[in-house]
Coordinates of C-alpha atoms and ligand atoms in Angstrom, one line a residue:
M16 CA 114.3 103.8 38.9
S17 CA 116.4 101.3 40.8
S18 CA 120.1 101.0 40.2
E19 CA 119.4 97.7 38.8
E20 CA 116.9 99.0 36.1
I21 CA 119.5 101.7 35.3
R22 CA 122.2 99.2 34.6
K23 CA 120.0 97.3 32.3
K24 CA 118.6 100.5 30.5
F25 CA 121.9 101.5 29.9
L26 CA 123.4 98.2 28.3
A27 CA 119.9 97.8 26.4
F28 CA 120.4 101.2 24.9
F29 CA 123.8 100.5 23.5
K30 CA 123.0 97.3 22.3
E31 CA 120.1 98.4 20.3
R32 CA 122.4 100.6 18.7
G33 CA 124.9 98.2 17.5
H34 CA 127.4 98.1 20.5
T35 CA 128.7 94.6 21.6
I36 CA 128.2 94.4 25.4
V37 CA 131.4 93.6 27.3
S38 CA 131.8 92.5 30.7
S39 CA 133.7 94.4 33.1
S40 CA 137.3 93.2 33.4
S41 CA 139.1 92.6 36.7
L42 CA 140.2 95.2 39.2
I43 CA 143.8 94.0 38.1
P44 CA 144.4 95.1 34.9
D45 CA 146.3 93.7 31.8
D46 CA 147.9 97.0 31.3
P47 CA 151.1 97.0 33.4
S48 CA 151.6 100.7 33.5
V49 CA 148.9 101.0 36.2
L50 CA 148.1 99.0 39.6
L51 CA 144.5 99.0 39.3
T52 CA 141.8 99.3 36.6
T53 CA 140.7 103.0 36.8
A54 CA 138.7 103.3 33.8
G55 CA 136.2 101.6 31.5
M56 CA 138.7 101.9 28.4
Q57 CA 141.7 100.1 29.9
Q58 CA 140.3 96.8 28.5
F59 CA 140.1 98.3 25.0
K60 CA 143.5 100.3 24.6
K61 CA 144.6 98.1 21.8
Y62 CA 141.6 98.7 19.7
Y63 CA 142.3 102.5 19.7
T64 CA 145.8 102.0 18.4
G65 CA 144.8 99.8 15.7
E66 CA 146.8 96.5 17.3
A67 CA 143.6 94.7 17.6
D68 CA 140.6 94.6 15.3
P69 CA 137.2 95.3 17.0
M70 CA 135.4 94.0 14.2
K71 CA 137.2 90.5 14.5
D72 CA 137.0 90.4 18.1
F73 CA 133.2 92.1 18.7
G74 CA 131.5 91.9 15.4
S75 CA 131.3 95.8 15.8
K76 CA 133.3 99.0 15.9
N77 CA 131.3 99.7 19.2
T78 CA 131.3 98.3 22.6
A79 CA 129.6 99.3 25.9
S80 CA 130.4 97.9 29.4
I81 CA 129.8 98.5 33.2
Q82 CA 133.3 98.5 34.7
K83 CA 134.6 97.9 38.2
S84 CA 136.9 100.9 38.6
F85 CA 139.0 102.1 41.5
R86 CA 140.8 105.3 42.0
T87 CA 142.8 106.7 45.1
S88 CA 142.9 110.2 43.6
D89 CA 139.9 111.0 45.5
I90 CA 140.4 109.2 48.9
D91 CA 140.7 112.4 50.9
E92 CA 137.3 113.5 49.4
V93 CA 135.4 110.5 50.7
G94 CA 133.0 111.5 53.1
D95 CA 131.4 114.1 51.1
E96 CA 128.5 113.7 49.0
S97 CA 129.7 112.5 45.7
H98 CA 133.2 110.9 46.1
L99 CA 134.1 107.3 46.1
T100 CA 137.2 105.1 45.6
F101 CA 135.6 102.1 44.1
F102 CA 132.6 102.7 41.6
E103 CA 131.1 101.3 38.6
M104 CA 131.6 103.0 35.4
L105 CA 129.0 103.0 32.4
G106 CA 130.9 103.4 29.2
N107 CA 130.3 103.2 25.3
F108 CA 133.3 103.1 23.2
S109 CA 133.9 103.4 19.5
F110 CA 136.9 102.5 17.6
G111 CA 138.5 103.1 14.2
Y112 CA 136.3 105.9 13.1
K113 CA 136.9 107.1 9.4
P114 CA 136.5 110.9 9.3
G115 CA 133.3 111.7 7.4
E116 CA 131.9 108.3 8.2
P117 CA 128.1 108.7 9.1
V118 CA 127.0 107.2 12.4
S119 CA 125.7 103.7 11.8
P120 CA 125.0 101.0 14.6
K121 CA 128.1 98.8 14.1
G122 CA 130.4 101.2 12.3
G123 CA 132.7 103.8 13.9
Y124 CA 131.2 107.0 15.2
F125 CA 133.0 110.3 16.6
K126 CA 131.5 113.5 18.1
K127 CA 128.2 113.6 16.5
G128 CA 127.4 110.0 17.4
A129 CA 128.8 110.0 20.9
I130 CA 127.1 113.3 21.8
T131 CA 123.9 112.3 20.4
Y132 CA 123.9 109.0 22.1
A133 CA 124.4 110.6 25.4
H134 CA 122.0 113.5 25.1
D135 CA 119.3 110.9 24.2
F136 CA 120.1 108.5 26.8
I137 CA 120.1 111.2 29.7
T138 CA 117.2 113.1 28.4
K139 CA 114.7 110.8 26.6
E140 CA 115.7 107.4 28.5
M141 CA 116.5 108.7 32.0
G142 CA 114.2 111.6 31.6
L143 CA 116.7 113.9 33.4
A144 CA 117.3 117.7 32.6
I145 CA 121.1 118.6 31.7
D146 CA 122.2 121.3 33.8
Y147 CA 125.1 122.2 31.4
V148 CA 127.8 120.8 29.6
S149 CA 131.3 121.7 29.3
V150 CA 133.8 121.5 26.2
F151 CA 137.6 121.9 25.7
E152 CA 138.7 125.5 25.2
G153 CA 141.8 124.6 23.5
G154 CA 145.5 124.7 24.8
D155 CA 149.0 123.0 24.9
G156 CA 148.7 122.7 20.9
V157 CA 145.2 121.1 20.8
P158 CA 142.6 123.1 19.1
A159 CA 139.3 124.2 20.9
D160 CA 136.5 121.8 20.3
T161 CA 133.9 124.0 18.3
E162 CA 132.7 120.9 16.7
S163 CA 131.3 119.7 20.0
E164 CA 129.9 123.1 20.9
E165 CA 128.0 123.3 17.6
I166 CA 126.6 119.5 18.1
W167 CA 125.2 120.6 21.8
K168 CA 123.8 123.7 20.4
S169 CA 122.0 121.7 17.7
L170 CA 120.4 119.4 20.2
G171 CA 119.0 122.6 22.2
V172 CA 121.6 122.7 24.9
K173 CA 122.1 126.4 25.8
S174 CA 124.4 126.2 28.9
I175 CA 127.9 125.6 27.4
K176 CA 131.1 126.1 29.5
K177 CA 134.6 126.0 28.3
F178 CA 137.8 124.7 30.2
G179 CA 141.2 123.8 29.5
R180 CA 143.6 121.0 29.7
T181 CA 143.2 120.4 33.4
D182 CA 139.3 119.9 33.2
N183 CA 138.6 119.1 29.7
F184 CA 141.2 116.7 28.7
W185 CA 141.5 113.0 29.7
G186 CA 144.0 110.3 29.7
P187 CA 146.2 108.6 29.3
T188 CA 145.9 105.9 32.2
G189 CA 149.4 105.3 33.4
N190 CA 152.3 106.6 31.4
E191 CA 151.1 106.2 27.8
G192 CA 147.9 105.3 26.0
P193 CA 145.1 107.0 24.0
C194 CA 143.6 110.3 25.4
G195 CA 142.1 113.6 24.1
P196 CA 139.9 116.5 24.6
T197 CA 136.4 115.9 26.5
T198 CA 132.9 117.3 26.8
E199 CA 131.2 116.5 30.0
I200 CA 127.7 116.4 31.2
Y201 CA 126.6 118.0 34.4
I202 CA 123.3 117.5 36.4
N203 CA 122.4 119.5 39.4
G204 CA 126.3 120.7 39.4
V205 CA 127.5 117.2 39.5
E206 CA 129.5 116.0 36.8
I207 CA 127.8 112.7 35.3
W208 CA 129.3 111.7 32.2
N209 CA 132.7 112.2 30.4
I210 CA 132.8 112.0 27.0
V211 CA 136.4 111.6 25.4
F212 CA 137.5 112.0 22.0
N213 CA 140.7 110.0 21.6
E214 CA 142.4 111.5 19.1
Y215 CA 145.7 111.1 20.6
Y216 CA 148.3 108.9 22.0
C217 CA 150.4 110.3 24.6
K218 CA 153.7 108.9 25.4
N219 CA 156.2 110.4 27.9
G220 CA 154.0 113.4 28.0
K221 CA 154.1 113.9 24.0
L222 CA 150.9 113.7 21.8
E223 CA 150.8 112.1 18.6
K224 CA 147.7 111.7 16.4
L225 CA 146.0 108.5 16.6
K226 CA 145.9 107.0 12.9
T227 CA 141.9 106.8 13.7
P228 CA 140.1 108.6 16.4
G229 CA 137.9 106.9 18.9
V230 CA 135.3 107.5 21.5
D231 CA 135.6 106.6 25.3
T232 CA 133.0 107.6 27.8
G233 CA 132.8 107.3 31.5
M234 CA 129.5 107.8 33.7
G235 CA 129.7 107.0 37.3
L236 CA 126.8 104.8 38.1
E237 CA 126.4 105.9 41.8
R238 CA 126.2 109.6 40.7
L239 CA 123.4 108.7 38.0
V240 CA 121.6 106.7 40.5
M241 CA 121.8 109.7 42.9
V242 CA 120.3 112.0 40.4
S243 CA 117.7 109.7 39.1
Q244 CA 116.4 108.7 42.7
E245 CA 116.7 112.5 43.5
K246 CA 118.8 111.9 46.3
N247 CA 121.1 114.5 48.2
N248 CA 124.1 112.3 48.0
I249 CA 125.5 108.8 46.8
F250 CA 125.2 107.2 50.1
E251 CA 121.4 107.8 50.1
T252 CA 120.9 105.5 46.8
D253 CA 119.6 102.0 46.8
L254 CA 123.3 100.9 46.2
L255 CA 124.7 102.5 49.3
Q256 CA 122.0 102.8 51.7
P257 CA 121.8 99.7 53.1
I258 CA 125.5 99.6 53.7
M259 CA 125.0 102.8 55.4
H260 CA 122.7 101.2 57.7
S261 CA 124.6 98.3 58.6
I262 CA 127.5 100.7 59.7
I263 CA 125.3 102.8 61.4
E264 CA 124.3 100.0 63.4
I265 CA 127.7 99.2 64.7
Q266 CA 128.8 102.8 64.9
G267 CA 125.8 104.6 66.6
D268 CA 124.9 108.0 65.2
K269 CA 128.4 109.1 64.7
P270 CA 129.7 111.9 62.2
I271 CA 128.4 111.2 58.9
G272 CA 131.6 111.7 57.1
Q273 CA 133.3 109.1 58.8
I274 CA 130.4 106.6 58.4
R275 CA 130.6 107.2 54.7
L276 CA 134.3 106.7 54.8
I277 CA 134.1 103.2 56.4
V278 CA 131.1 102.3 53.5
D279 CA 133.3 103.4 50.9
H280 CA 136.5 101.7 52.0
L281 CA 134.7 98.5 53.0
R282 CA 132.8 98.1 49.8
A283 CA 136.0 99.0 47.7
A284 CA 138.2 96.5 49.9
V285 CA 135.5 93.8 49.0
F286 CA 135.7 94.1 45.4
L287 CA 139.6 94.3 45.4
I288 CA 139.9 91.2 47.5
S289 CA 137.3 89.3 45.3
D290 CA 139.5 90.3 42.1
G291 CA 142.4 88.8 44.0
V292 CA 144.1 91.9 45.4
L293 CA 145.1 90.3 48.8
P294 CA 146.0 92.8 51.6
G295 CA 149.8 93.1 51.9
K296 CA 152.6 95.3 52.7
E297 CA 153.5 96.6 49.3
G298 CA 152.4 97.4 45.8
R299 CA 148.8 96.6 44.7
G300 CA 148.1 94.6 48.2
Y301 CA 148.8 97.5 50.1
I302 CA 145.7 99.4 48.7
P303 CA 143.1 97.0 50.4
R304 CA 145.1 96.9 53.6
R305 CA 145.1 100.7 53.8
L306 CA 141.4 101.0 53.0
L307 CA 140.5 98.3 55.8
R308 CA 143.0 100.1 58.3
R309 CA 141.5 103.7 57.5
A310 CA 138.1 102.3 58.0
L311 CA 139.2 100.5 61.3
T312 CA 140.7 103.5 62.6
A313 CA 137.4 105.9 62.0
H314 CA 135.6 103.2 63.6
Y315 CA 137.8 103.0 66.6
L316 CA 138.1 106.7 66.9
D317 CA 134.3 107.3 67.0
V318 CA 133.4 104.3 69.0
G319 CA 136.4 104.5 71.3
A320 CA 136.8 100.8 71.5
G321 CA 138.9 98.3 69.4
P322 CA 137.1 96.7 66.8
D323 CA 135.6 93.3 67.2
K324 CA 136.9 90.4 64.9
N325 CA 133.6 90.0 63.2
F326 CA 133.3 93.9 62.7
F327 CA 132.8 93.3 58.9
Q328 CA 130.6 90.4 58.9
N329 CA 127.2 92.0 58.6
P330 CA 128.4 94.9 56.4
V331 CA 130.2 92.5 54.1
S332 CA 127.1 90.0 53.8
I333 CA 125.0 93.3 52.7
I334 CA 127.3 94.3 50.1
I335 CA 127.4 90.8 48.6
D336 CA 123.6 90.7 48.7
I337 CA 123.5 94.0 46.8
Y338 CA 125.9 93.1 44.1
K339 CA 125.9 89.4 44.0
H340 CA 123.5 89.4 40.7
F341 CA 125.8 91.4 38.8
Y342 CA 129.1 90.2 40.1
P343 CA 128.6 86.7 40.9
D344 CA 132.2 86.1 41.7
L345 CA 131.4 87.8 45.0
L346 CA 129.3 85.4 46.2
N347 CA 131.8 82.7 45.1
N348 CA 134.4 84.3 47.2
G349 CA 132.3 85.4 50.2
D350 CA 133.8 82.9 53.0
R351 CA 137.3 83.5 51.6
M352 CA 137.1 87.2 51.8
M353 CA 135.4 87.0 55.4
S354 CA 138.4 85.2 56.8
I355 CA 141.2 87.5 54.9
M356 CA 139.1 90.4 56.7
Q357 CA 139.2 88.7 60.0
D358 CA 142.8 88.3 59.8
E359 CA 143.5 92.0 58.9
V360 CA 141.1 93.2 62.0
E361 CA 143.1 91.0 64.4
K362 CA 146.2 92.2 63.3
Y363 CA 145.4 95.8 62.9
S364 CA 143.8 95.9 66.6
K365 CA 147.1 95.5 68.1
I366 CA 148.6 97.9 66.1
L367 CA 146.0 100.7 66.6
T368 CA 145.6 100.1 70.4
G369 CA 149.4 100.3 70.8
T370 CA 149.7 103.4 68.7
V371 CA 147.0 105.3 70.3
A372 CA 148.6 104.6 73.7
D373 CA 151.8 106.2 72.6
L374 CA 150.2 109.0 70.9
K375 CA 148.2 109.7 74.0
K376 CA 151.4 110.2 76.0
L377 CA 152.5 112.8 73.3
Y378 CA 149.1 114.4 73.3
S379 CA 149.1 115.1 77.0
R380 CA 152.1 117.2 76.5
F381 CA 149.8 119.7 74.5
I382 CA 146.9 119.7 76.8
G383 CA 148.7 119.4 80.0
G384 CA 148.7 115.7 81.1
V385 CA 145.0 114.8 80.6
D386 CA 144.1 111.3 79.0
P387 CA 142.4 112.7 75.5
E388 CA 139.9 109.9 75.4
R389 CA 138.5 111.1 78.6
L390 CA 138.4 114.5 77.8
L391 CA 136.3 113.7 74.9
P392 CA 133.7 114.9 74.0
N393 CA 133.7 117.5 76.4
V394 CA 136.9 119.2 75.2
V395 CA 137.3 120.3 71.9
V396 CA 140.6 121.5 70.6
K397 CA 140.7 123.1 67.2
N398 CA 143.3 124.3 65.1
N399 CA 145.9 123.3 67.2
V400 CA 149.1 122.4 65.5
A401 CA 151.2 119.6 67.4
D402 CA 155.0 120.5 66.9
I403 CA 156.3 117.1 67.7
D404 CA 160.1 116.0 66.9
G405 CA 159.2 113.9 63.7
S406 CA 161.5 110.9 64.6
I407 CA 159.6 110.4 67.7
L408 CA 156.5 109.5 65.5
F409 CA 158.9 107.4 63.0
R410 CA 159.5 105.6 66.3
I411 CA 155.9 104.9 66.9
R412 CA 155.7 103.7 63.2
E413 CA 158.6 101.2 63.6
T414 CA 157.2 100.0 67.0
H415 CA 153.7 99.4 65.7
G416 CA 154.0 99.2 62.0
V417 CA 151.6 101.9 61.7
D418 CA 151.1 104.6 58.9
F419 CA 151.6 108.2 59.3
E420 CA 148.1 108.8 57.9
V421 CA 146.7 106.7 60.9
M422 CA 148.5 108.9 63.4
K423 CA 147.3 112.0 61.7
M424 CA 143.7 110.7 62.0
V425 CA 144.1 109.9 65.4
M426 CA 145.5 113.5 66.3
E427 CA 142.9 115.0 64.3
K428 CA 140.4 113.5 66.3
W429 CA 141.8 114.9 69.3
G430 CA 141.8 118.7 67.5
F431 CA 145.5 118.6 66.4
S432 CA 147.4 118.8 63.1
F433 CA 151.0 117.9 62.8
S434 CA 153.2 120.9 62.0
E435 CA 155.2 121.1 58.5
R436 CA 158.5 120.5 60.7
T437 CA 157.3 117.3 62.1
E438 CA 155.9 116.1 58.7
K439 CA 159.3 116.8 57.2
E440 CA 161.4 115.0 60.0
F441 CA 159.2 112.0 59.7
D442 CA 159.9 112.0 56.0
E443 CA 163.6 112.4 56.6
A444 CA 163.6 109.6 59.1
Y445 CA 161.8 107.5 56.8
Q446 CA 164.1 107.9 53.8
K447 CA 167.2 107.3 56.1
H448 CA 165.6 104.0 57.2
Q449 CA 165.1 102.8 53.6
E450 CA 168.5 103.5 52.6
K451 CA 169.9 101.8 55.6
S452 CA 167.6 98.5 55.0
R453 CA 168.8 98.4 51.0
A454 CA 172.7 98.7 52.2
G455 CA 172.0 95.9 54.7
L456 CA 170.5 93.6 51.9
E457 CA 173.4 94.2 49.5
K458 CA 175.9 93.3 52.3
K459 CA 173.7 90.0 53.2
F460 CA 173.9 88.6 49.4
G461 CA 177.4 89.8 49.0
G462 CA 178.4 86.0 49.1
H463 CA 179.9 84.2 52.1
G464 CA 181.0 80.8 50.8
L465 CA 177.5 80.0 49.3
I466 CA 177.6 79.8 45.7
L467 CA 174.2 81.5 45.5
D468 CA 171.5 82.7 48.0
T469 CA 169.3 85.6 46.8
G470 CA 166.6 84.8 49.2
E471 CA 164.6 83.0 46.3
L472 CA 167.6 80.6 45.2
K473 CA 169.7 78.4 47.4
A474 CA 172.7 76.5 45.9
G475 CA 175.7 75.4 47.7
D476 CA 178.0 73.8 45.1
E477 CA 178.2 73.8 41.1
E478 CA 175.9 70.8 40.7
E479 CA 173.3 72.4 43.1
L480 CA 173.4 75.5 41.2
K481 CA 172.7 73.9 37.6
K482 CA 169.6 72.0 39.2
V483 CA 168.8 75.4 40.7
T484 CA 169.0 77.1 37.4
R485 CA 166.8 74.5 35.5
L486 CA 164.2 74.8 38.3
H487 CA 164.4 78.6 38.3
T488 CA 163.6 78.8 34.3
A489 CA 160.8 76.1 35.0
T490 CA 159.4 78.2 37.6
H491 CA 159.0 81.1 35.2
L492 CA 157.2 78.9 32.7
M493 CA 154.9 77.5 35.3
Q494 CA 154.0 81.1 36.4
Q495 CA 152.9 81.9 33.0
A496 CA 151.1 78.4 32.4
L497 CA 149.2 79.2 35.4
R498 CA 148.2 82.7 34.3
N499 CA 147.1 81.1 30.6
I500 CA 145.2 78.2 32.5
L501 CA 143.6 80.0 35.6
G502 CA 143.6 83.4 34.6
N503 CA 145.5 86.8 35.5
E504 CA 144.0 86.6 39.1
V505 CA 147.0 84.5 39.3
H506 CA 150.2 86.7 41.0
Q507 CA 153.2 85.4 42.5
A508 CA 153.1 85.7 46.3
G509 CA 156.5 84.1 47.0
S510 CA 158.9 81.6 46.0
D511 CA 161.8 79.4 47.1
I512 CA 164.1 77.2 45.1
T513 CA 166.3 74.7 46.0
A514 CA 168.3 72.0 44.3
E515 CA 165.4 69.5 45.1
R516 CA 162.5 71.5 44.2
T517 CA 160.6 74.8 43.5
R518 CA 158.1 76.0 45.8
F519 CA 155.9 78.7 44.2
D520 CA 153.2 80.6 46.1
F521 CA 150.6 82.4 44.2
T522 CA 147.1 84.1 44.7
Y523 CA 144.1 82.1 43.6
H524 CA 140.9 81.7 45.3
R525 CA 140.4 77.9 45.3
K526 CA 142.0 74.6 45.1
L527 CA 143.1 73.5 41.6
T528 CA 141.2 70.6 40.0
P529 CA 143.5 67.5 38.9
E530 CA 142.7 68.3 35.4
E531 CA 144.1 71.8 35.9
I532 CA 147.2 70.6 37.3
K533 CA 147.6 68.2 34.4
K534 CA 147.0 71.0 32.0
I535 CA 149.6 73.1 33.6
E536 CA 152.3 70.5 33.5
T537 CA 151.6 69.6 30.1
E538 CA 151.8 73.1 29.0
V539 CA 155.2 73.7 30.7
N540 CA 156.6 70.3 29.2
E541 CA 155.4 71.5 25.7
V542 CA 157.4 74.7 26.0
I543 CA 160.4 72.7 27.1
A544 CA 160.0 70.5 24.3
R545 CA 159.9 73.4 21.9
D546 CA 163.6 74.3 22.9
M547 CA 162.9 77.8 23.1
P548 CA 165.8 80.3 23.8
V549 CA 166.2 82.2 27.0
H550 CA 167.4 85.9 26.9
F551 CA 167.6 88.9 29.0
K552 CA 167.5 92.6 28.4
E553 CA 168.4 95.4 30.6
M554 CA 166.0 98.1 30.4
P555 CA 164.6 101.2 32.8
I556 CA 162.2 100.0 35.0
E557 CA 159.3 102.0 33.7
E558 CA 159.9 100.8 30.2
A559 CA 160.4 97.0 31.5
K560 CA 156.8 97.4 33.1
K561 CA 155.6 98.3 29.6
T562 CA 156.7 95.2 27.9
G563 CA 154.2 93.4 30.0
A564 CA 156.8 91.5 31.8
L565 CA 155.6 90.0 35.2
Y566 CA 157.1 91.3 38.7
F567 CA 156.8 90.3 42.2
F568 CA 155.2 93.3 43.9
K569 CA 157.0 92.4 47.3
E570 CA 160.3 92.6 45.5
K571 CA 162.7 95.7 45.3
Y572 CA 164.0 95.8 42.0
P573 CA 167.1 97.6 40.9
D574 CA 166.7 100.4 38.1
P575 CA 167.6 99.4 35.5
V576 CA 166.3 95.9 35.8
N577 CA 166.9 92.8 33.7
V578 CA 163.9 91.3 31.9
Y579 CA 164.3 87.5 31.3
Y580 CA 162.2 86.1 28.6
V581 CA 161.6 82.8 27.0
G582 CA 161.3 83.1 23.2
K583 CA 163.0 84.6 20.3
T584 CA 162.0 88.3 21.0
I585 CA 160.9 90.2 24.0
E586 CA 157.5 91.2 22.2
D587 CA 156.5 87.6 21.4
A588 CA 157.9 85.8 24.3
Y589 CA 156.2 83.2 26.1
S590 CA 157.2 84.2 29.3
K591 CA 158.9 87.5 30.6
E592 CA 159.6 88.6 34.0
F593 CA 161.9 90.9 36.0
C594 CA 164.6 88.7 37.4
G595 CA 168.1 88.4 38.5
G596 CA 168.8 85.2 36.8
P597 CA 170.4 82.7 36.6
H598 CA 168.6 80.7 33.9
V599 CA 169.1 78.0 31.3
T600 CA 169.9 79.0 27.7
H601 CA 167.3 76.9 26.2
T602 CA 164.3 75.6 27.4
R603 CA 165.2 71.9 26.7
E604 CA 168.0 71.9 29.1
I605 CA 165.3 71.9 32.0
G606 CA 164.4 68.2 31.5
R607 CA 161.1 66.9 32.3
F608 CA 159.0 69.1 34.7
R609 CA 156.7 67.5 37.4
I610 CA 154.1 69.1 39.9
L611 CA 154.6 67.3 43.1
K612 CA 151.9 68.9 45.3
E613 CA 149.3 71.7 45.3
E614 CA 147.9 73.1 48.6
A615 CA 146.9 76.1 50.4
V616 CA 149.0 78.0 52.4
G617 CA 146.6 81.0 53.6
A618 CA 143.6 82.5 52.6
G619 CA 143.4 83.2 49.0
V620 CA 147.1 81.8 48.5
R621 CA 147.9 78.4 47.0
R622 CA 151.6 76.7 46.9
I623 CA 152.8 74.4 44.2
R624 CA 155.8 72.2 44.6
A625 CA 157.3 70.9 41.4
S626 CA 160.4 69.3 40.5
V627 CA 162.6 68.5 37.3
D628 CA 164.1 65.4 36.1
Ligands
LIG726 N1 137.7 107.2 30.4 C1 136.9 108.3 30.6 C2 136.9 108.6 32.1 O1 137.2 107.8 32.9 O2 136.1 109.5 32.5

């Protein structure tokens, strides 16, 4: 069965059983407690807690989706037969189950419904044999799940294993959220489907019973396709095989683990960039950059030559081709993605060649002054520990802007691992450097004649300060209006405010239409006209993130941080952002807001200049 048919079969199965099909949410979640979307249930969190009503929004208590998901937790396993960073997750969800409620298409269901659906889908629709299932054996105050065990037995499943909190309890995503015991289905020894019974809400590690329990399931599409197509590993499935071929063409018949790594990382980067996660230095943006750099390092180490600027061209077109029907955004974003990736290859080539040259000098100490690349593949040095002064590695990092893990990959290729001392000294040098740069920043903005210079805001006298303050609040309103009108793909990419204008950079994949610009301007002016109050609240940074306040991932915020919000309360505020101020006290003080210009400043980044009068 093709992956395309499996997707359709899954959605049709649950649709026929009263579930509303919901499309995948973006890899950038609404949920501020996590950087990326890691599970299908994330977009439904508020239905489990009762904050939102599924009947009102979906016309059913049950939904199903195929969710784009990304997890770095398995990144070191990538290269084996079944691990990936990006994957598609098939899931069915049920909210607001009333204990004792019989299973019905649009009503809530719990253990019996969820297990029966999963059993029937796997055995009857897919024609697969369940190897064994696992259930929660109890622990940490949560009782053993004997009910699920009995349900499986009644369905004729004989092999039932029992595990504790580490294996058979799922969630929450981020710091808090719904979670509960799980039951999992294994086929040929591989975990295929995880069925979570969300009975609890976890906050700061403490479990509280949810008012109504719910169901959240997650089944990795790639793994299901693998067992259905009777392949030995996910990379031989129709989803990944064509990408494998395109990399083998470039890479030659080199170690399979490295080829798989390139395939996984490249596919993940394509999906991330398409959803607006642009490669960058910190936060979310660092993830696609890290993936691309790891892929390029693997390529370089096996091919022994720097990557060509168009390295990604063919594999990326193949990825788009495989997924374009289900994720049409990929196609729309194709050219933009390609140019972003070319930029990354160009930047990284210099870093990598410089790093390898420096490491070669170090390496030669360990094998007696011979060029390591010329030794390969004849010399295999195994299990050797390179005990190097960690501060030397830190200098290489500083010189080239390279990550420790890349240096590790290079040395491993040459048969060496770093000693514990080396890693520890590297970490110490890194920490020291971080502290110094923090102290430097404080000194710089300590005030030298200028009334205000925060890097973002600049004002030289009282008059200018007033104007800058009005523009500053207007910028917050504009960011919110941009997100309301264009969607959550919009993230701050930079900003600069003087007395004349605000200049705001943000991620978005295309030019704005004149109608959109007008709409944004109108929305901001409406909020100004409502004369909403502006307040701030000091909060521990983690708590502040949970309020849903926006923050700029490139910025280093103090802890506690101030959250500025426009509205009566932080909960129902129109806009909330981490910010150091200053701001007006009521929005009418801003005056009339005008957008002067909208333009591109780089691939996937737009710039708006606006003024107030
Ligand atoms: N939310 C269930 C899972 O991710 O496995």
